[in-house]
mmCIF file of C-alpha atoms in Angstrom:
data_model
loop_
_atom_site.group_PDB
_atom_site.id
_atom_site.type_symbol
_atom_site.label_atom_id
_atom_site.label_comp_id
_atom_site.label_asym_id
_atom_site.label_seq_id
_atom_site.Cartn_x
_atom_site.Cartn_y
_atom_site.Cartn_z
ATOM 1 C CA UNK A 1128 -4.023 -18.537 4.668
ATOM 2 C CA UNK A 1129 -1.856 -15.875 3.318
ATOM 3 C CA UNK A 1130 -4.474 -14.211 1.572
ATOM 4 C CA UNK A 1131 -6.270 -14.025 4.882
ATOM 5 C CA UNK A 1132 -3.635 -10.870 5.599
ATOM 6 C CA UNK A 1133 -4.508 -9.505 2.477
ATOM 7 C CA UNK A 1134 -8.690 -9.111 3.093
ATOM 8 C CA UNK A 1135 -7.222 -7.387 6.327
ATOM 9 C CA UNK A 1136 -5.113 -4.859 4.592
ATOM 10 C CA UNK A 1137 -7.769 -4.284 1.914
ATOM 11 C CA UNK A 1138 -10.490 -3.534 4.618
ATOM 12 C CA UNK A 1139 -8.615 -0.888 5.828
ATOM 13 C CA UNK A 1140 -7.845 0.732 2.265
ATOM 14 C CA UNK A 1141 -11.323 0.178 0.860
ATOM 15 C CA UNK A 1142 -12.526 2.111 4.147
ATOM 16 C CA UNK A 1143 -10.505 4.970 3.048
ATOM 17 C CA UNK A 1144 -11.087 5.164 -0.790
ATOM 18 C CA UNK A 1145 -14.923 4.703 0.665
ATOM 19 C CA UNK A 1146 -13.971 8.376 2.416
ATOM 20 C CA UNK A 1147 -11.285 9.698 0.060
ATOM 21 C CA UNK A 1148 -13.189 9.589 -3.416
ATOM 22 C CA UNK A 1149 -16.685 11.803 -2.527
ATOM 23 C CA UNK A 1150 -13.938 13.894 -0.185
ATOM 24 C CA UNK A 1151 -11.823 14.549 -2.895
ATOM 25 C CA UNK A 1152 -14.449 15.138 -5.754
ATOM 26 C CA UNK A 1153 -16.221 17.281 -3.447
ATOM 27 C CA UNK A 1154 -13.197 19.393 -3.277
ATOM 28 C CA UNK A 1155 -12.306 19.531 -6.394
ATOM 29 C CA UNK A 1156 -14.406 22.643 -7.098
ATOM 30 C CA UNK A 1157 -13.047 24.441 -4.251
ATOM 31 C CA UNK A 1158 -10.911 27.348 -3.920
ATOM 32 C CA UNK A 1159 -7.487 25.126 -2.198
ATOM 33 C CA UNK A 1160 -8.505 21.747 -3.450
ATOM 34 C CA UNK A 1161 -4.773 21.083 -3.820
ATOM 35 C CA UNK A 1162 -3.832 21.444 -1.048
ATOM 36 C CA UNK A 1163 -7.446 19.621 0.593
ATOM 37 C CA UNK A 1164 -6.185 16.660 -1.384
ATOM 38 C CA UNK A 1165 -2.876 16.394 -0.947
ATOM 39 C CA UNK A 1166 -3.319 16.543 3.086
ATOM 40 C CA UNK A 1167 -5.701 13.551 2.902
ATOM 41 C CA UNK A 1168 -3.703 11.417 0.679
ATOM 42 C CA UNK A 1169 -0.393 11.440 2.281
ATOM 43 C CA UNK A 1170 -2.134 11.411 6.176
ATOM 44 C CA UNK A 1171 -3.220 8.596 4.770
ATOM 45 C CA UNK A 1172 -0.009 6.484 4.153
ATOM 46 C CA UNK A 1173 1.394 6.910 7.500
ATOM 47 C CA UNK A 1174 -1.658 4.447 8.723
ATOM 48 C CA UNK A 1175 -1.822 2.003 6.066
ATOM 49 C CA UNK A 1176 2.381 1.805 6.103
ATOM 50 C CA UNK A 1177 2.466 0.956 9.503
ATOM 51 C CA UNK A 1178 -0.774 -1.160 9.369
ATOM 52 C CA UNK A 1179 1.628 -3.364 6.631
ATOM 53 C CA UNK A 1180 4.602 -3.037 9.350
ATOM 54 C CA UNK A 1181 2.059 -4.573 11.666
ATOM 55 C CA UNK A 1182 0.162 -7.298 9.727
ATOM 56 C CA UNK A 1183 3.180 -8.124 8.313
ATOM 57 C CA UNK A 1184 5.074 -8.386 11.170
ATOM 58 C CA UNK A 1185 3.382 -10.010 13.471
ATOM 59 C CA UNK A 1186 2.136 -12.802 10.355
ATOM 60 C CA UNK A 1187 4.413 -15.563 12.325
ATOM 61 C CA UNK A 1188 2.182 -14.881 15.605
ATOM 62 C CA UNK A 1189 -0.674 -14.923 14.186
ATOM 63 C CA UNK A 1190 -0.004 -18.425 11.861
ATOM 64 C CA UNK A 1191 1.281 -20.056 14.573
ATOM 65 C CA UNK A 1192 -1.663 -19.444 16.944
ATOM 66 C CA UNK A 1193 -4.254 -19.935 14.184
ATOM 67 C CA UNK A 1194 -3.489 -22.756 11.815
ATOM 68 C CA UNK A 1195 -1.668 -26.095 11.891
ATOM 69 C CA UNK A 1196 2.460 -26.482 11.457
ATOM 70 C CA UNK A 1197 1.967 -27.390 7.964
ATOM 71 C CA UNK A 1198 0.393 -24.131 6.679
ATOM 72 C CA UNK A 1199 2.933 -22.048 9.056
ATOM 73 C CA UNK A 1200 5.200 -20.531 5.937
ATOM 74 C CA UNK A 1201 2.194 -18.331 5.194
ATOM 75 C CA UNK A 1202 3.727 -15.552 7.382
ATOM 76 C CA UNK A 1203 6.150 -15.200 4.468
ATOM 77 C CA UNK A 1204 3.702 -14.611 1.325
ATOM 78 C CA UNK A 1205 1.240 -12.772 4.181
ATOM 79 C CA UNK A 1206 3.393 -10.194 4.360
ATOM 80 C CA UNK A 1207 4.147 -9.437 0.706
ATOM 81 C CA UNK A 1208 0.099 -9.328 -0.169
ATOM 82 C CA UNK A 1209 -0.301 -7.096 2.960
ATOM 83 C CA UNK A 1210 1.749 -4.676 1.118
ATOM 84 C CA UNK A 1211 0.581 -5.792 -2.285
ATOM 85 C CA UNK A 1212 -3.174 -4.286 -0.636
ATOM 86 C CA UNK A 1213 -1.143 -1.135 0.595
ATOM 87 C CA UNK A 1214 0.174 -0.514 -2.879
ATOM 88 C CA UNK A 1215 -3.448 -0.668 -4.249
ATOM 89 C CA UNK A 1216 -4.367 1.782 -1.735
ATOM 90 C CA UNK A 1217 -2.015 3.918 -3.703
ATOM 91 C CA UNK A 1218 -4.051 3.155 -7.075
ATOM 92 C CA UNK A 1219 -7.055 4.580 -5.460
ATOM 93 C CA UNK A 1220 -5.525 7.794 -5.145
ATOM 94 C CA UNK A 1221 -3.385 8.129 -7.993
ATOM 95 C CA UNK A 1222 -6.419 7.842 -10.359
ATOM 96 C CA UNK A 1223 -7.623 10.547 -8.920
ATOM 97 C CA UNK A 1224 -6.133 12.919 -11.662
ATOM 98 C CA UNK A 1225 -7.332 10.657 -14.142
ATOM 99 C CA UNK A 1226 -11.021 10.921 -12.932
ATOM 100 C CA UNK A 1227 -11.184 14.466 -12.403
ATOM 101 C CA UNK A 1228 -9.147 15.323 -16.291
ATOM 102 C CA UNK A 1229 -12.068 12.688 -17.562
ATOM 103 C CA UNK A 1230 -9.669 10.818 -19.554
ATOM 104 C CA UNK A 1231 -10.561 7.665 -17.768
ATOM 105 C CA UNK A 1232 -9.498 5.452 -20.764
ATOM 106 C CA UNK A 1233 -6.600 5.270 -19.523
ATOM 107 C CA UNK A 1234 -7.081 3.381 -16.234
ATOM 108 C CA UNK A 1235 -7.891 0.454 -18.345
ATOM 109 C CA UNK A 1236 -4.110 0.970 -20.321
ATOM 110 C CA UNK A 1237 -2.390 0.748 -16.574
ATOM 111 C CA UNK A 1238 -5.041 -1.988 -15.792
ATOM 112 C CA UNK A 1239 -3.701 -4.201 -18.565
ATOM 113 C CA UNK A 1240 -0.251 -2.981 -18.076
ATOM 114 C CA UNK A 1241 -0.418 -4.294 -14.971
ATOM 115 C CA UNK A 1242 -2.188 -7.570 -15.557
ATOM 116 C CA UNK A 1243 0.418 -8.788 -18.190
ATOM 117 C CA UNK A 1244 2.810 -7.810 -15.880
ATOM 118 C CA UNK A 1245 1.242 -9.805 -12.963
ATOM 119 C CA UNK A 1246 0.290 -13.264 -15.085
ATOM 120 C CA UNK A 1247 4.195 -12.825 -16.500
ATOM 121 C CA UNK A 1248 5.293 -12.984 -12.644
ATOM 122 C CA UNK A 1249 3.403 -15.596 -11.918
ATOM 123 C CA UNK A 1250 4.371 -17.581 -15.295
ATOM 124 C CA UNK A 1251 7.966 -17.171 -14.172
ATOM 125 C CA UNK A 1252 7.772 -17.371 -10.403
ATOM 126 C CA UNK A 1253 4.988 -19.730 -9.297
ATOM 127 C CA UNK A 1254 7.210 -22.976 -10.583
ATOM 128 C CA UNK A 1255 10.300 -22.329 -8.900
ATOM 129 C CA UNK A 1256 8.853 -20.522 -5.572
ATOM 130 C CA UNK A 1257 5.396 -21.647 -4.901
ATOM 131 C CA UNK A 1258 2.750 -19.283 -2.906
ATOM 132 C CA UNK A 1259 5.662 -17.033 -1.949
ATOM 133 C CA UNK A 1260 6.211 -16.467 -5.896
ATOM 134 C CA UNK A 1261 2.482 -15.912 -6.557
ATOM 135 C CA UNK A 1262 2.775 -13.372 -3.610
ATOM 136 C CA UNK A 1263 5.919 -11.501 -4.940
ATOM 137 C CA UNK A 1264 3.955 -11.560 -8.189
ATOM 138 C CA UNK A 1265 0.792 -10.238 -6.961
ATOM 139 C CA UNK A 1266 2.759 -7.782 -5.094
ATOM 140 C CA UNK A 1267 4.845 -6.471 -8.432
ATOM 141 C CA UNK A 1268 1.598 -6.069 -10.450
ATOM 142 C CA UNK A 1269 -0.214 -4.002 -7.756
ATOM 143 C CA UNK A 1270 2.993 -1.754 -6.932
ATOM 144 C CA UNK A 1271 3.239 -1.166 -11.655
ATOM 145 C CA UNK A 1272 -0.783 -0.609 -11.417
ATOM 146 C CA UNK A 1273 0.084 2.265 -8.992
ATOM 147 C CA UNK A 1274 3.017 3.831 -10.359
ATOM 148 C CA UNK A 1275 1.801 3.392 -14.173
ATOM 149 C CA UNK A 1276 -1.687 5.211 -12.643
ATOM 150 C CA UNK A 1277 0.470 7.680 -10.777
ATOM 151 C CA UNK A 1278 2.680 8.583 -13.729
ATOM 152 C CA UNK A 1279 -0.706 8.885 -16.385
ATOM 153 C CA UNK A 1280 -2.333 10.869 -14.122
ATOM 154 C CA UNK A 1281 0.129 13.502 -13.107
ATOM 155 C CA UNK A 1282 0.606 14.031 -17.079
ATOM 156 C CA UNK A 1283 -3.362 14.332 -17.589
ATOM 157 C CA UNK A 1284 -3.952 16.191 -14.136
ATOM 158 C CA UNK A 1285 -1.150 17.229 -11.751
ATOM 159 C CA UNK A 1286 -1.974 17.324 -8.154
ATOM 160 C CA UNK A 1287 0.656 17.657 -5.470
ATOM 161 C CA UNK A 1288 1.297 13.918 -4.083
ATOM 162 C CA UNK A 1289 5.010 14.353 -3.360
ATOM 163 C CA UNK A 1290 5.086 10.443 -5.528
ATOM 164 C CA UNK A 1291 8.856 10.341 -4.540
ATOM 165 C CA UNK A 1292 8.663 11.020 -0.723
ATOM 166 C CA UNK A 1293 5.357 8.237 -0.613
ATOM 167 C CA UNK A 1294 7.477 5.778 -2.903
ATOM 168 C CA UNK A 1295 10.637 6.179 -0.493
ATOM 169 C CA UNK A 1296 8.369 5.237 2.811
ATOM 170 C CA UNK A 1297 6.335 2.589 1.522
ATOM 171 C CA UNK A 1298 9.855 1.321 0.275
ATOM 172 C CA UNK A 1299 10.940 1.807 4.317
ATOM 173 C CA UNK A 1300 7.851 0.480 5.522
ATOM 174 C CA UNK A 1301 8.825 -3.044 3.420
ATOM 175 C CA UNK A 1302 12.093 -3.307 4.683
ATOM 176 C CA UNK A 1303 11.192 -2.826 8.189
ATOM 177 C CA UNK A 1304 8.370 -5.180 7.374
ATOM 178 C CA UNK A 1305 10.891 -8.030 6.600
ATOM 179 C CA UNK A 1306 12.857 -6.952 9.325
ATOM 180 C CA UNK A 1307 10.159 -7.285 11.843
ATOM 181 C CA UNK A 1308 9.305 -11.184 10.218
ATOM 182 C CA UNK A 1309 13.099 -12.556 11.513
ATOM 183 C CA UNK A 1310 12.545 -10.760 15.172
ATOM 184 C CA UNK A 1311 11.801 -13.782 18.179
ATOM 185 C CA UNK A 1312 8.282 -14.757 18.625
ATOM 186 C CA UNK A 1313 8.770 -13.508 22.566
ATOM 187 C CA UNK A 1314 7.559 -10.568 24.632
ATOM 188 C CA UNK A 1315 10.532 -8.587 23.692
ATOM 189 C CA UNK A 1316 10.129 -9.499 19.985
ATOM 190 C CA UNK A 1317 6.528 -8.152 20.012
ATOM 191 C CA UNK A 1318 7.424 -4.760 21.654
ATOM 192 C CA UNK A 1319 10.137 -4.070 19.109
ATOM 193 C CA UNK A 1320 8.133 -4.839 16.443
ATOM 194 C CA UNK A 1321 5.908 -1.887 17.983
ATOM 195 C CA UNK A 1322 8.565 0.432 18.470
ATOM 196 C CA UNK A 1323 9.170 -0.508 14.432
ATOM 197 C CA UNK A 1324 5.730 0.915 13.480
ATOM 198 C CA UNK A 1325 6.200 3.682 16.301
ATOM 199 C CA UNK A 1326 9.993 4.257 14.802
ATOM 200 C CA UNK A 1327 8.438 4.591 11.163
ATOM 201 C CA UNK A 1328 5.489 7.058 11.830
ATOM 202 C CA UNK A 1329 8.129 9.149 13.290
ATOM 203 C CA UNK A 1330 10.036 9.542 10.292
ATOM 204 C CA UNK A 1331 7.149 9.620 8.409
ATOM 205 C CA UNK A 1332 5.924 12.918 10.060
ATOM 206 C CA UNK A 1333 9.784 14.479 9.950
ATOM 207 C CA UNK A 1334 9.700 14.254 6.077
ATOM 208 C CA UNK A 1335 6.247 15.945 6.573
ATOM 209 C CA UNK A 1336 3.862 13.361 5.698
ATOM 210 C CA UNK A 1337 0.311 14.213 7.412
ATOM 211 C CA UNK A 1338 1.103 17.519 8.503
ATOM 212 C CA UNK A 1339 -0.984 19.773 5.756
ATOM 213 C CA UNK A 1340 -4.487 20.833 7.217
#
């Protein structure tokens, strides 16, 4: 049921890497194709953030309305794989480098990387915790596929991502995620879990996410 959440997320971020990649390669020959790229990319995260916020969020909802009591604790793991699919979303981009320095060897290095990572997680967390562990596991090897990728590729091919300012809202965007999870399944519960995604976009575009042309 959890994984449910998941195909949700990942529609929306294989829509964009659907848009992104020919977009991107496109520019790459252009006279400001730093600056082309690095609009698109970031824009992007303010969506697929709050689409996390949301999905995650309103996981109890959604369970409770759709399923039986007995598969109910899926809101938990849901929202840790809805951010799992976010983080992959920020594979797609940070290979970009990779791709366009031709070195693409080395998305299988941060592939494997992040696989023994991943089966190590689940190793150690699956026994004591269950889906939720296989969750936080699958969660920890998408968010090392993305950084390892991010970190390889700005050494092979720097493009101006601003890693740190997308790291510190997608770190937000979780909390506020978890946050959302504990608020009342009630009217008033709902709309504040709104104003959450609303609140988070805002300080998404004062840091200056989404704002290049």
């Amino acid at each position: 049921m959890a994984v449910r959440f998941f195909a949700v997320a990942m529609m929306g971020v294989s829509a964009f890497s659907l848009a992104f990649f020919p977009f991107a390669h496109a520019r790459s020959g252009s006279r400001t194709p730093r600056v082309s790229t690095r609009g698109c990319s970031r824009s992007t995260w303010r969506p697929l953030d709050s689409l996390g916020i949301l999905v995650g969020g309103f996981a109890p909802e959604v369970v409770a309305w759709a399923v039986p009591a007995e598969y109910r604790d899926a809101a938990r793991p849901a929202l840790l794989l809805t951010f799992a699919a976010v983080a992959y979303g920020a594979y797609y981009v940070s290979c970009l480098g990779i791709q366009l320095s031709l070195k693409t060897a080395w998305l299988g290095g941060t592939a494997a990387l992040a696989a023994v990572v991943a089966v190590t997680a689940n190793a150690i967390l699956v026994p004591r915790q269950g889906p939720m562990g296989a969750a936080e596991a699958t969660w920890l090897g998408n968010v090392v596929l993305a950084v390892g990728t991010y970190r390889v590729a700005q050494t092979v091919h720097p493009l101006p991502f601003r890693g740190g300012t997308i790291a510190a809202l997608y770190a937000l965007a979780l909390a506020l995620g978890i946050g959302a999870q504990h608020l009342p399944s009630t009217a008033v519960g709902a709309a504040l879990k709104l104003a959450i995604a609303a609140a988070f976009l805002g300080v998404a575009w004062a840091v200056g996410v989404g704002r290049e042309r």
